[in-house]
XYZ file of C-alpha atoms in Angstrom:
767
model
C -31.983 -5.236 -20.573
C -33.434 -7.923 -23.033
C -33.890 -4.920 -25.319
C -30.576 -4.154 -25.143
C -29.571 -7.713 -25.931
C -31.903 -8.093 -29.128
C -30.532 -4.986 -30.395
C -26.997 -6.019 -29.768
C -27.839 -9.762 -31.921
C -29.522 -7.263 -34.743
C -26.301 -5.474 -34.612
C -24.533 -8.581 -34.832
C -25.807 -9.568 -37.749
C -25.038 -6.599 -39.429
C -21.650 -6.747 -38.756
C -21.399 -9.960 -39.494
C -22.905 -9.453 -43.135
C -20.687 -6.592 -43.938
C -17.164 -8.158 -42.860
C -18.032 -11.627 -45.048
C -16.444 -10.650 -48.358
C -17.769 -14.457 -49.700
C -21.333 -14.855 -50.863
C -23.723 -15.809 -47.945
C -26.359 -18.933 -49.079
C -29.372 -17.597 -50.014
C -31.154 -20.660 -48.462
C -29.636 -19.844 -44.877
C -32.833 -18.700 -43.503
C -31.388 -18.399 -40.442
C -28.639 -15.853 -40.848
C -31.199 -13.936 -43.173
C -34.142 -14.000 -40.654
C -31.930 -11.846 -38.227
C -32.541 -9.146 -40.239
C -36.356 -9.018 -39.993
C -37.052 -10.856 -36.447
C -38.526 -8.906 -33.568
C -35.318 -7.719 -32.461
C -36.002 -4.034 -33.582
C -38.868 -2.216 -32.798
C -39.001 1.023 -34.367
C -37.338 2.415 -37.658
C -34.706 4.612 -35.803
C -32.722 1.723 -34.208
C -32.633 0.096 -37.927
C -30.939 3.617 -39.188
C -28.788 3.841 -36.216
C -27.782 -0.238 -36.247
C -27.092 0.270 -39.912
C -24.300 2.517 -40.695
C -24.138 4.377 -44.013
C -20.732 3.353 -44.572
C -20.960 -0.198 -43.797
C -24.187 -0.478 -46.619
C -21.520 1.529 -49.142
C -18.816 -1.171 -48.179
C -21.459 -4.337 -48.551
C -21.960 -2.364 -51.813
C -18.484 -2.394 -52.934
C -17.220 -5.296 -51.006
C -19.947 -7.877 -51.060
C -22.498 -7.257 -53.700
C -23.939 -10.286 -53.661
C -24.978 -10.014 -50.179
C -26.691 -6.716 -50.524
C -28.369 -8.269 -53.712
C -29.451 -11.272 -51.372
C -30.585 -9.364 -48.621
C -32.960 -7.236 -51.052
C -34.249 -10.044 -52.337
C -35.041 -11.880 -49.220
C -36.634 -8.776 -47.715
C -38.910 -8.229 -50.894
C -39.460 -12.117 -50.909
C -40.649 -11.889 -47.466
C -43.369 -9.218 -47.892
C -44.541 -11.034 -51.192
C -44.859 -14.475 -48.890
C -46.955 -12.242 -46.081
C -49.386 -11.295 -48.634
C -49.931 -14.331 -49.887
C -50.638 -15.268 -46.294
C -52.770 -12.295 -45.829
C -50.230 -10.676 -42.980
C -52.694 -12.315 -40.515
C -50.468 -12.894 -37.362
C -48.774 -10.297 -35.118
C -45.456 -12.140 -35.873
C -46.096 -11.982 -39.488
C -46.942 -7.739 -39.248
C -43.539 -7.688 -37.113
C -41.750 -9.229 -40.031
C -43.495 -7.220 -42.672
C -42.667 -4.075 -40.418
C -38.972 -4.543 -40.472
C -38.885 -5.558 -43.782
C -40.130 -2.402 -44.750
C -37.479 -0.258 -42.419
C -34.517 -2.063 -43.801
C -35.378 -1.756 -47.673
C -36.110 1.985 -46.260
C -32.658 2.194 -45.119
C -30.930 0.715 -48.365
C -32.576 1.756 -51.244
C -30.987 5.054 -51.533
C -27.550 3.439 -51.627
C -28.500 1.127 -54.452
C -29.975 4.317 -56.267
C -26.868 6.312 -55.757
C -24.595 3.969 -57.550
C -25.436 3.487 -61.500
C -24.440 0.622 -61.568
C -27.044 -0.598 -59.294
C -29.966 1.204 -60.811
C -31.013 -1.911 -62.879
C -31.315 -3.648 -60.082
C -34.644 -3.773 -58.957
C -36.067 -4.093 -62.469
C -35.030 -7.956 -62.721
C -36.748 -10.791 -62.002
C -37.115 -12.525 -58.352
C -34.996 -15.780 -58.191
C -37.233 -18.960 -58.285
C -40.001 -17.265 -59.953
C -39.060 -19.178 -62.774
C -39.764 -22.369 -61.239
C -43.167 -21.476 -59.969
C -44.876 -20.098 -63.190
C -43.862 -18.991 -66.883
C -46.510 -16.349 -66.838
C -44.936 -14.184 -63.496
C -41.177 -15.097 -64.290
C -40.577 -11.908 -66.305
C -41.819 -9.520 -63.314
C -39.512 -7.239 -62.277
C -38.392 -7.064 -58.393
C -39.801 -4.016 -58.665
C -42.959 -4.555 -59.169
C -43.450 -7.557 -57.246
C -42.517 -4.954 -54.184
C -44.931 -2.168 -55.424
C -47.685 -4.550 -55.609
C -47.015 -6.005 -52.172
C -47.077 -2.563 -50.787
C -50.231 -1.611 -52.056
C -51.811 -4.973 -51.360
C -50.632 -4.632 -47.221
C -52.084 -0.791 -47.644
C -55.149 -2.569 -47.522
C -54.574 -5.257 -45.682
C -57.334 -5.911 -42.744
C -56.039 -5.354 -39.237
C -52.722 -4.264 -40.395
C -53.396 -0.979 -42.023
C -57.006 -1.053 -42.065
C -60.048 -1.995 -39.702
C -61.249 -5.549 -40.572
C -64.986 -5.297 -41.596
C -65.887 -9.015 -41.120
C -65.464 -10.873 -37.873
C -63.101 -13.454 -39.076
C -60.667 -15.000 -37.033
C -56.753 -15.098 -38.339
C -57.363 -18.627 -40.040
C -59.990 -17.057 -42.133
C -58.267 -13.958 -43.056
C -59.208 -12.405 -46.552
C -57.290 -13.088 -49.466
C -55.474 -10.051 -50.182
C -54.854 -10.569 -53.509
C -58.270 -10.808 -54.124
C -59.788 -8.051 -51.879
C -61.661 -5.408 -53.013
C -59.524 -2.531 -51.840
C -62.649 -0.017 -52.635
C -64.477 -1.112 -49.493
C -61.183 -0.086 -47.518
C -60.542 3.608 -48.164
C -58.957 4.775 -45.252
C -61.216 8.036 -45.410
C -64.271 9.344 -45.891
C -64.703 12.394 -48.730
C -64.075 12.338 -52.194
C -66.037 9.128 -53.782
C -66.842 7.376 -50.444
C -69.496 8.086 -47.812
C -68.106 5.706 -44.944
C -66.875 6.765 -42.264
C -63.899 3.935 -41.038
C -63.079 3.902 -37.500
C -59.190 5.075 -36.956
C -56.335 3.534 -34.976
C -53.217 4.795 -34.218
C -51.261 1.555 -35.120
C -52.928 1.116 -38.366
C -51.906 4.801 -39.190
C -48.165 3.896 -38.137
C -48.441 1.274 -40.125
C -49.554 3.196 -42.965
C -47.147 5.584 -42.359
C -43.622 2.901 -42.617
C -45.633 1.762 -45.796
C -46.026 4.596 -47.476
C -42.247 5.878 -46.479
C -41.038 2.924 -48.405
C -42.805 4.012 -51.610
C -41.574 7.524 -51.427
C -38.160 5.690 -50.732
C -38.846 4.025 -54.527
C -39.861 7.071 -56.372
C -36.894 8.964 -54.978
C -34.510 7.157 -57.255
C -35.055 10.379 -59.715
C -32.938 12.388 -57.520
C -30.041 10.155 -57.987
C -30.013 10.574 -61.672
C -28.352 13.025 -63.749
C -30.825 15.940 -64.948
C -29.945 14.528 -68.611
C -31.459 11.086 -67.593
C -34.780 12.163 -65.984
C -35.805 13.949 -69.625
C -35.309 10.579 -71.277
C -36.072 8.289 -68.762
C -39.187 8.383 -67.177
C -39.379 7.040 -62.970
C -40.556 3.682 -63.940
C -41.541 3.115 -60.085
C -43.751 6.058 -60.418
C -44.942 4.839 -63.707
C -46.335 1.349 -62.673
C -47.623 2.505 -59.388
C -50.070 5.346 -61.138
C -50.814 2.873 -64.440
C -53.792 0.369 -65.005
C -51.368 -2.627 -63.835
C -52.074 -1.152 -60.395
C -55.330 -2.526 -59.335
C -55.322 -0.743 -56.090
C -54.644 2.482 -58.086
C -58.167 3.979 -57.819
C -58.547 3.310 -53.876
C -55.010 4.644 -53.572
C -55.666 8.149 -54.710
C -58.843 8.468 -53.059
C -57.264 7.412 -49.649
C -54.500 9.719 -50.086
C -56.286 12.445 -51.146
C -58.973 12.116 -48.432
C -56.216 11.490 -45.489
C -55.210 15.040 -46.599
C -58.130 16.780 -46.684
C -60.272 15.402 -44.265
C -57.220 15.944 -41.250
C -58.284 18.214 -38.834
C -55.265 19.165 -36.562
C -57.002 21.315 -34.146
C -59.620 18.360 -33.589
C -61.743 19.266 -30.573
C -60.299 22.240 -29.354
C -58.983 21.165 -26.237
C -55.970 23.337 -25.413
C -52.825 21.639 -25.094
C -53.794 18.496 -26.392
C -51.065 17.859 -28.758
C -48.587 17.979 -25.994
C -50.573 15.619 -23.825
C -51.248 13.074 -27.109
C -49.251 11.922 -29.565
C -50.378 12.708 -32.884
C -50.539 9.684 -35.236
C -52.049 11.345 -38.155
C -49.908 13.914 -38.688
C -47.139 12.009 -39.936
C -49.710 9.516 -42.507
C -50.950 13.278 -43.403
C -47.887 14.522 -44.240
C -46.446 11.211 -45.713
C -49.503 10.826 -47.986
C -49.326 14.628 -49.378
C -45.267 13.793 -50.610
C -46.732 10.769 -52.299
C -49.730 12.610 -54.188
C -47.002 15.473 -55.308
C -44.170 13.129 -56.488
C -46.900 10.991 -58.470
C -49.191 14.251 -59.826
C -45.826 15.423 -60.900
C -44.926 12.551 -63.247
C -47.210 13.517 -66.173
C -46.652 10.910 -69.105
C -49.678 12.104 -71.262
C -49.068 12.595 -74.524
C -50.739 15.524 -74.874
C -49.544 17.098 -72.272
C -46.505 18.160 -74.000
C -44.444 16.746 -71.355
C -44.036 13.348 -72.019
C -40.667 11.577 -71.622
C -38.981 10.132 -74.447
C -41.879 10.079 -76.801
C -39.801 10.575 -79.687
C -38.197 7.302 -78.788
C -39.619 3.906 -79.959
C -39.194 2.459 -76.939
C -41.104 4.960 -74.904
C -44.195 5.228 -77.273
C -46.530 2.790 -75.053
C -45.994 4.861 -71.911
C -48.887 4.416 -69.852
C -51.141 7.378 -68.853
C -51.177 8.491 -64.984
C -54.238 7.598 -63.656
C -53.387 9.592 -60.458
C -53.685 12.715 -62.944
C -56.677 11.065 -64.464
C -58.857 10.930 -61.319
C -57.704 14.235 -60.080
C -59.089 15.769 -63.497
C -62.333 14.222 -63.437
C -63.353 15.316 -60.070
C -66.489 17.377 -60.986
C -69.017 17.507 -57.975
C -69.187 20.523 -55.623
C -69.410 18.724 -52.815
C -66.309 16.951 -53.675
C -64.697 20.460 -54.350
C -66.355 21.770 -51.023
C -64.468 18.818 -48.969
C -60.840 19.238 -50.484
C -61.183 23.226 -50.491
C -62.236 23.256 -46.885
C -59.120 20.933 -46.381
C -57.011 23.185 -48.182
C -58.154 26.144 -46.253
C -57.975 24.490 -42.485
C -54.535 23.121 -42.923
C -53.330 26.547 -44.443
C -54.942 28.993 -42.006
C -53.558 26.377 -39.380
C -50.150 28.050 -38.279
C -51.724 31.341 -38.523
C -54.286 30.808 -35.936
C -54.285 32.693 -32.756
C -55.374 31.858 -29.136
C -55.077 33.279 -25.642
C -52.709 30.863 -24.594
C -49.435 30.592 -26.211
C -48.666 27.328 -27.968
C -51.993 25.662 -27.237
C -52.770 24.481 -30.499
C -51.122 22.276 -32.647
C -49.092 23.634 -35.617
C -48.511 21.923 -38.777
C -45.518 22.313 -40.993
C -46.286 21.180 -44.257
C -47.446 24.312 -45.750
C -45.150 24.109 -48.732
C -46.296 20.608 -49.785
C -50.125 21.992 -49.433
C -49.023 24.681 -51.954
C -47.715 22.651 -54.466
C -50.643 20.068 -54.198
C -53.143 23.177 -54.334
C -51.172 24.125 -57.577
C -51.175 20.796 -59.128
C -55.141 20.447 -58.684
C -55.727 24.156 -60.261
C -53.621 22.656 -63.105
C -54.971 19.719 -63.603
C -58.479 20.270 -62.440
C -59.843 23.698 -64.409
C -63.536 23.018 -62.869
C -61.539 23.016 -59.479
C -59.762 26.505 -60.396
C -63.127 28.092 -61.361
C -64.844 26.689 -58.228
C -62.043 28.106 -56.145
C -62.529 31.675 -57.424
C -66.200 31.451 -56.951
C -66.184 30.667 -53.675
C -65.778 33.147 -50.598
C -63.067 30.657 -49.320
C -60.528 32.074 -52.217
C -59.573 34.806 -50.010
C -58.802 31.880 -47.332
C -56.601 30.462 -49.433
C -54.683 34.217 -50.240
C -54.401 35.228 -46.658
C -52.014 32.189 -45.481
C -49.912 32.513 -49.076
C -49.342 36.276 -48.790
C -48.259 35.637 -44.949
C -45.647 32.613 -45.557
C -44.599 35.205 -48.810
C -44.010 37.918 -45.844
C -42.293 35.530 -43.823
C -40.217 33.772 -46.038
C -39.087 36.944 -47.816
C -35.632 37.001 -46.598
C -34.609 33.524 -46.265
C -32.744 31.911 -49.185
C -33.905 28.584 -48.251
C -37.177 29.429 -48.608
C -37.173 30.578 -52.297
C -39.051 27.717 -53.771
C -41.769 28.678 -51.328
C -41.843 32.295 -52.778
C -41.897 30.848 -56.056
C -45.319 28.535 -55.793
C -46.647 31.308 -53.936
C -46.368 33.797 -56.612
C -47.257 31.541 -59.357
C -50.568 30.813 -57.350
C -51.618 34.083 -57.105
C -50.706 34.869 -60.780
C -52.773 32.031 -61.908
C -55.759 33.226 -59.488
C -54.878 36.894 -60.776
C -55.970 36.276 -63.812
C -59.837 35.811 -63.388
C -62.299 38.399 -63.014
C -63.550 36.883 -59.597
C -60.383 37.124 -57.637
C -59.934 40.771 -58.284
C -63.440 41.421 -57.674
C -63.213 39.471 -53.808
C -59.891 41.323 -52.960
C -62.581 44.626 -52.360
C -63.542 42.636 -49.382
C -62.397 44.437 -46.041
C -59.556 42.668 -44.378
C -59.273 42.272 -40.550
C -55.962 42.016 -38.671
C -56.287 38.619 -37.113
C -52.733 37.797 -38.284
C -49.123 38.563 -36.491
C -47.291 39.790 -40.038
C -44.320 42.535 -39.587
C -46.497 44.847 -41.938
C -47.927 48.208 -41.370
C -51.173 48.662 -39.900
C -53.581 49.626 -42.326
C -57.360 49.728 -42.370
C -58.469 48.528 -45.771
C -58.791 45.823 -47.671
C -57.369 42.411 -49.035
C -56.310 44.226 -52.203
C -54.547 47.144 -49.529
C -52.654 43.751 -47.940
C -51.755 42.272 -51.320
C -50.334 45.653 -52.073
C -48.400 46.363 -48.774
C -47.094 42.437 -48.545
C -45.609 42.634 -52.204
C -44.378 46.004 -51.635
C -42.541 44.508 -48.362
C -41.158 41.552 -50.401
C -39.667 44.032 -53.201
C -38.255 46.447 -50.947
C -36.691 44.015 -48.257
C -36.398 40.461 -49.550
C -33.288 38.701 -50.656
C -31.842 39.722 -54.061
C -32.178 36.373 -55.601
C -36.417 37.324 -55.443
C -35.767 40.134 -58.427
C -36.837 37.894 -60.881
C -40.349 37.484 -59.343
C -40.611 41.238 -59.721
C -42.321 41.076 -63.141
C -44.721 38.480 -61.635
C -45.673 40.211 -58.496
C -46.483 43.603 -60.553
C -48.268 41.750 -63.376
C -50.912 40.397 -60.465
C -51.025 43.591 -59.503
C -51.982 44.817 -63.012
C -54.367 41.699 -63.331
C -56.371 42.825 -60.384
C -55.859 46.722 -60.770
C -58.909 47.422 -62.514
C -61.563 45.708 -59.948
C -59.673 47.742 -56.893
C -62.557 50.040 -55.579
C -61.031 51.872 -52.406
C -57.343 51.634 -51.846
C -56.143 52.907 -48.739
C -53.788 55.411 -48.212
C -51.100 52.889 -46.983
C -51.563 51.136 -50.351
C -51.455 54.166 -51.942
C -48.409 55.384 -50.779
C -46.718 52.130 -51.201
C -47.324 51.900 -55.144
C -46.064 55.230 -55.293
C -42.814 54.366 -53.246
C -42.369 51.663 -56.008
C -42.416 53.977 -58.716
C -40.702 56.722 -57.214
C -37.660 54.003 -56.658
C -38.218 52.007 -59.921
C -37.887 55.505 -62.435
C -35.048 56.723 -60.576
C -32.211 56.658 -63.193
C -29.731 54.601 -61.792
C -32.228 51.949 -61.442
C -33.525 52.190 -64.629
C -30.040 52.331 -66.486
C -28.255 49.355 -64.197
C -30.191 46.620 -66.193
C -31.929 46.545 -69.677
C -35.238 44.881 -68.314
C -35.717 47.009 -65.244
C -37.624 49.635 -67.416
C -40.392 46.748 -67.789
C -41.467 47.613 -63.955
C -41.949 51.142 -64.615
C -44.299 50.103 -67.125
C -46.216 47.518 -64.941
C -46.770 50.544 -62.454
C -47.984 52.765 -64.782
C -50.480 50.221 -65.996
C -51.695 49.981 -62.249
C -52.436 53.400 -62.244
C -53.776 53.565 -65.444
C -56.505 50.616 -64.888
C -57.094 52.112 -61.269
C -58.059 55.817 -62.884
C -59.851 54.536 -65.965
C -62.383 51.905 -64.133
C -62.232 52.773 -60.249
C -61.537 56.396 -60.167
C -64.389 57.509 -58.211
C -63.525 55.077 -55.160
C -59.656 55.481 -54.912
C -59.657 59.173 -53.600
C -56.180 58.200 -51.855
C -54.544 56.971 -54.661
C -55.607 59.869 -56.922
C -54.366 62.403 -54.117
C -51.030 60.683 -53.360
C -50.148 61.045 -57.335
C -51.301 64.459 -57.265
C -48.845 64.852 -54.451
C -46.163 63.361 -55.872
C -46.635 64.382 -59.539
C -42.957 65.305 -60.241
C -42.196 61.465 -60.138
C -44.307 61.918 -63.196
C -42.816 64.432 -64.686
C -39.341 63.704 -64.108
C -40.455 60.235 -66.062
C -41.437 62.006 -68.813
C -38.560 64.165 -69.075
C -35.907 61.434 -68.335
C -32.546 62.546 -70.221
C -31.568 60.507 -72.654
C -28.332 61.620 -73.093
C -24.717 59.934 -72.748
C -23.270 62.203 -70.361
C -26.601 62.266 -68.144
C -26.870 57.959 -67.911
C -22.810 58.049 -67.475
C -23.747 60.531 -64.693
C -26.324 58.165 -63.018
C -24.274 54.934 -63.620
C -21.303 56.476 -61.517
C -23.731 56.011 -58.266
C -23.241 52.124 -58.590
C -19.905 53.099 -56.864
C -21.341 55.411 -53.856
C -21.620 53.710 -50.436
C -24.831 51.379 -50.156
C -27.292 51.523 -47.918
C -26.465 49.364 -44.730
C -28.925 46.526 -44.801
C -30.593 47.972 -41.578
C -31.639 50.610 -43.398
C -35.329 49.505 -44.658
C -37.540 51.417 -46.849
C -40.068 50.643 -44.343
C -41.041 53.798 -42.374
C -41.600 51.762 -39.043
C -41.395 54.950 -37.133
C -44.529 56.128 -38.501
C -46.226 53.064 -38.892
C -46.189 50.329 -36.211
C -46.088 46.787 -37.047
C -49.288 44.347 -35.911
C -48.806 43.028 -32.814
C -46.977 39.790 -32.365
C -45.768 39.963 -35.164
C -41.829 38.915 -35.890
C -39.388 40.820 -38.506
C -37.764 38.776 -40.922
C -34.190 37.478 -40.793
C -31.881 40.101 -42.371
C -31.290 39.553 -46.139
C -28.829 37.540 -47.395
C -26.370 38.727 -49.868
C -27.121 37.644 -53.270
C -25.823 37.998 -56.963
C -27.593 40.423 -58.560
C -25.833 44.128 -58.897
C -29.019 46.495 -59.265
C -31.377 45.988 -56.379
C -34.067 48.433 -55.018
C -32.566 48.777 -51.642
C -29.073 49.714 -53.002
C -30.870 52.782 -54.783
C -29.147 55.859 -53.727
C -31.481 58.070 -51.966
C -33.996 55.664 -51.690
C -34.441 56.295 -47.593
C -35.596 60.053 -48.997
C -38.727 58.638 -50.997
C -42.041 58.491 -50.692
C -41.968 56.052 -47.939
C -40.328 57.999 -45.742
C -43.279 60.128 -45.693
C -46.234 59.917 -43.662
C -49.537 58.549 -45.285
C -51.757 61.157 -44.035
C -50.382 64.880 -44.887
C -49.737 67.604 -42.707
C -51.034 71.234 -42.816
C -47.380 71.899 -43.393
C -47.327 69.511 -46.844
C -50.431 70.827 -47.990
C -48.992 74.259 -48.072
C -45.594 72.982 -49.446
C -48.098 71.109 -52.274
C -49.443 74.496 -52.961
C -46.282 76.517 -52.894
C -44.832 74.074 -55.370
C -47.665 73.973 -57.679
C -47.761 77.109 -58.072
C -44.102 77.367 -59.090
C -43.564 74.757 -61.490
C -46.484 72.228 -61.106
C -48.413 73.471 -64.127
C -45.931 74.479 -66.387
C -44.614 71.268 -65.788
C -48.035 69.590 -66.484
C -48.665 71.254 -69.778
C -45.261 70.575 -71.029
C -45.552 67.315 -70.227
C -48.937 66.497 -71.384
C -47.719 68.149 -75.025
C -44.636 65.849 -75.303
C -46.591 63.052 -74.229
C -49.473 63.805 -76.883
C -46.793 64.198 -79.206
C -44.770 61.308 -78.631
C -46.910 58.129 -76.755
C -47.796 55.271 -78.714
C -49.888 54.048 -76.328
C -53.741 53.862 -77.662
C -55.939 56.101 -76.706
C -59.334 54.376 -76.788
C -59.311 53.473 -73.219
C -58.433 57.020 -72.392
C -61.243 58.378 -74.741
C -64.055 56.397 -72.613
C -62.409 56.552 -69.176
C -64.230 54.069 -67.031
C -67.319 51.420 -67.999
C -69.205 50.323 -65.324
C -67.368 48.523 -62.470
C -64.537 47.246 -65.112
C -66.602 43.879 -65.877
C -65.622 45.013 -69.850
C -62.293 44.997 -68.919
C -60.589 41.877 -70.434
C -58.839 39.901 -67.533
C -55.158 39.799 -68.139
C -54.706 35.784 -68.677
C -51.116 35.007 -67.471
C -49.303 32.422 -69.530
C -49.025 28.731 -68.009
C -46.336 28.738 -65.334
C -44.640 25.460 -63.943
C -43.026 25.674 -60.840
C -40.045 24.387 -62.476
C -39.849 26.850 -64.789
C -37.943 29.872 -65.407
C -39.602 33.140 -63.823
C -41.880 34.537 -66.890
C -40.227 37.346 -68.677
C -42.146 40.071 -69.457
C -43.552 38.660 -72.777
C -44.973 35.514 -70.959
C -46.685 36.867 -67.888
C -47.936 40.046 -69.901
C -49.245 38.156 -72.586
C -52.663 38.970 -73.661
C -56.144 39.638 -72.847
C -59.186 37.378 -72.772
C -62.339 37.366 -74.634
C -62.153 41.155 -76.113
C -58.635 40.777 -77.510
C -57.099 44.183 -75.873
C -53.357 43.124 -75.485
C -52.211 43.131 -71.643
C -49.588 45.941 -71.598
C -49.072 46.796 -75.234
C -46.622 49.605 -73.986
C -44.484 47.101 -71.764
C -44.169 44.817 -74.390
C -43.789 46.780 -77.383
C -41.413 48.397 -75.234
C -39.317 45.622 -74.749
C -39.461 44.632 -78.704
C -36.511 46.822 -79.676
C -34.157 46.025 -76.642
C -31.872 43.696 -78.977
C -31.375 46.501 -81.520
C -30.384 49.223 -79.291
C -28.532 47.476 -76.472
C -24.596 47.970 -76.372
C -23.205 45.376 -74.359
C -19.872 46.438 -72.437
C -16.827 44.555 -73.884
C -14.294 42.833 -71.894
C -15.971 42.724 -68.354
C -19.848 42.030 -69.760
C -20.986 45.071 -67.645
C -24.085 46.099 -69.287
C -24.106 49.686 -71.068
C -27.047 51.495 -71.780
C -27.432 53.522 -75.082
C -29.225 56.949 -75.732
C -30.669 54.949 -78.232
C -32.249 51.990 -76.367
C -33.434 54.822 -73.436
C -35.583 56.551 -76.078
C -37.037 53.181 -77.515
C -39.111 52.715 -74.894
C -38.902 56.467 -72.866
C -41.600 57.246 -76.132
C -43.811 54.561 -75.405
C -44.384 55.157 -71.457
C -48.045 54.945 -70.970
C -48.386 58.363 -69.155
C -51.144 59.765 -70.959
C -54.156 59.456 -68.599
C -52.172 60.235 -65.582
C -51.015 63.599 -67.057
C -54.683 64.376 -68.133
C -55.332 63.651 -64.399
C -52.757 65.989 -63.050
C -53.798 68.619 -65.596
C -57.087 68.680 -64.397
C -57.030 68.296 -60.742
C -53.535 69.661 -59.989
C -55.734 73.397 -60.290
C -58.424 72.347 -58.177
C -56.576 70.836 -55.803
C -54.331 74.134 -55.379
C -57.025 76.154 -55.290
C -58.814 74.376 -52.443
C -55.983 74.538 -50.460
C -55.718 78.556 -51.226
C -59.215 78.864 -50.331
C -58.563 76.867 -46.607
């Protein structure tokens, strides 16, 4: 009953504030103290008792009262720091001020007229001393929050046995002695107390709210004016920058949600650490995304005279300077532990705690690799790189049909694109994969490379249409690792051939000016495997021989106007229903415990793989292991037209191909070490999806260009493309088709077919 009365008193104070149109005297402490007294004990009550419409009404009708409320709340925090926040009453006052500011700030940011409010001076400062009279209110707030985040007995465990009357001076304290968690740059393991974790979380949420000002700005302003909150927080003016960064990083990377592994312990005891880790992770991402360095090319407002002296982001600086192997091991183990947590399977359902901030972890991992190349190389040389790959593939597969998680798809693909540019990643993919994760993919026995191909095939064939811009990236990843794949399974081989068969249909090729790029990528994958890993990939070679007609059809692709028009008329044919999947679910069961993704939602693109006419009759519907009947069909078809087509296609390819033949003359060189790795172009999650020219740009030191045929094939597109008049519909021309058809890298495959098809036919006949 008493608790209800105190909440009622708080609510009355809010009503009184919002109902008065006349300014309330700032010196009326009895009135203002009602808002941070001990009446309210949690942030939920503040959000309930201070509704949004009343905050907006206060902002519009009595702006001076809202300004005074914010001033007084910040003033209380500053005074608490001066007094070292030593008493229980003072700590409760601080928490209530923090909760109130967390509630009010978004409504101040959403009004452009209020944006400069917190960058004005605190009233009364000029009376105290002239040095600090120009300090903006925002800086006072940031300083107070940072001081309070290292306050003994409030947010950190006190290291000295002193009473409230001998509390340490927060403005002179060495916060490096009070780093929250052991790990990078700090060896001691301080004791943990749930109430300290809760206090840290509330302060960090206020900090995150301060940083959210960018969300309320027009996109034009974001590029011209940096976020001053983050700029000050990560600058040298914040004396707590180093211990703050270290505390956040160590808190995230040391977190173990399972703990001792007692079943269902998360249902019996509340975990005070998870909200802290989640908030700390978001703070790290937001601050690391604010790059003000002049050398990064992304400094905002560098051309403006007033913005030249933007301070460097110390968080980025500290992150880039981590170099010890033990620190890298600590960070990487933290990533793998948390990323794999949702994937852990137990005999008792829901017996272990599952964390839900995997998307934030992937963004932070991207930032870590982007700013610290030594960490990236450590990850690549470590066997733990597969512990990063598997959860990424799990989340990509799980999110492929959910348009609300397209951002997760992008960051996951970009990370794999970054990793695939290094040889070590491709070599590690040959490690055998044991299915321990419930995924709705066909069961197979193979390596991590097989898992990569199967998941990518699933994304391409059953994902929603907005993922189509990622197809280039997905296939570029496979191109980058293809020279190192030693033993592809029959399932993975069939998936690759299915993609080629679907992408090489005239309807799909002619439906978009860039669809033929996908065929170039797939052909390069086959060429790399044939040239550098031929011996171990009998499954892929056999599948190529079995489906050789796909390559013959591609080499003889018609380019006359009549055939093009006839192919495009299939656009109007009845599309396949969404329930029709290209996956052979009858022949290839999914892993036990897996859940199929939600049906793909309609997108905006017109030509998609599931809409390809006759796709249900393609390779994917065939068994991965040929039956005797299929072997006999192979022999018959080979006797009738196989050899003739092979020879004719080979002659045509030899006469028209512009692909370099140096690699074909020297087929396999070692295990592929001489192959120059494909260096993927720098991609940021916020940038547009890389085109074929950016993702498949160059090979490394040896100077071989990655996908020379595909880049050269795309070079002539603007000259031979004819745009439809009026409707703007894409209309392909014969010249455009011929401009890239003659550059298809079919030479290697045609030579293979010419040599092996007669041998396979002879074996089949002999049997």
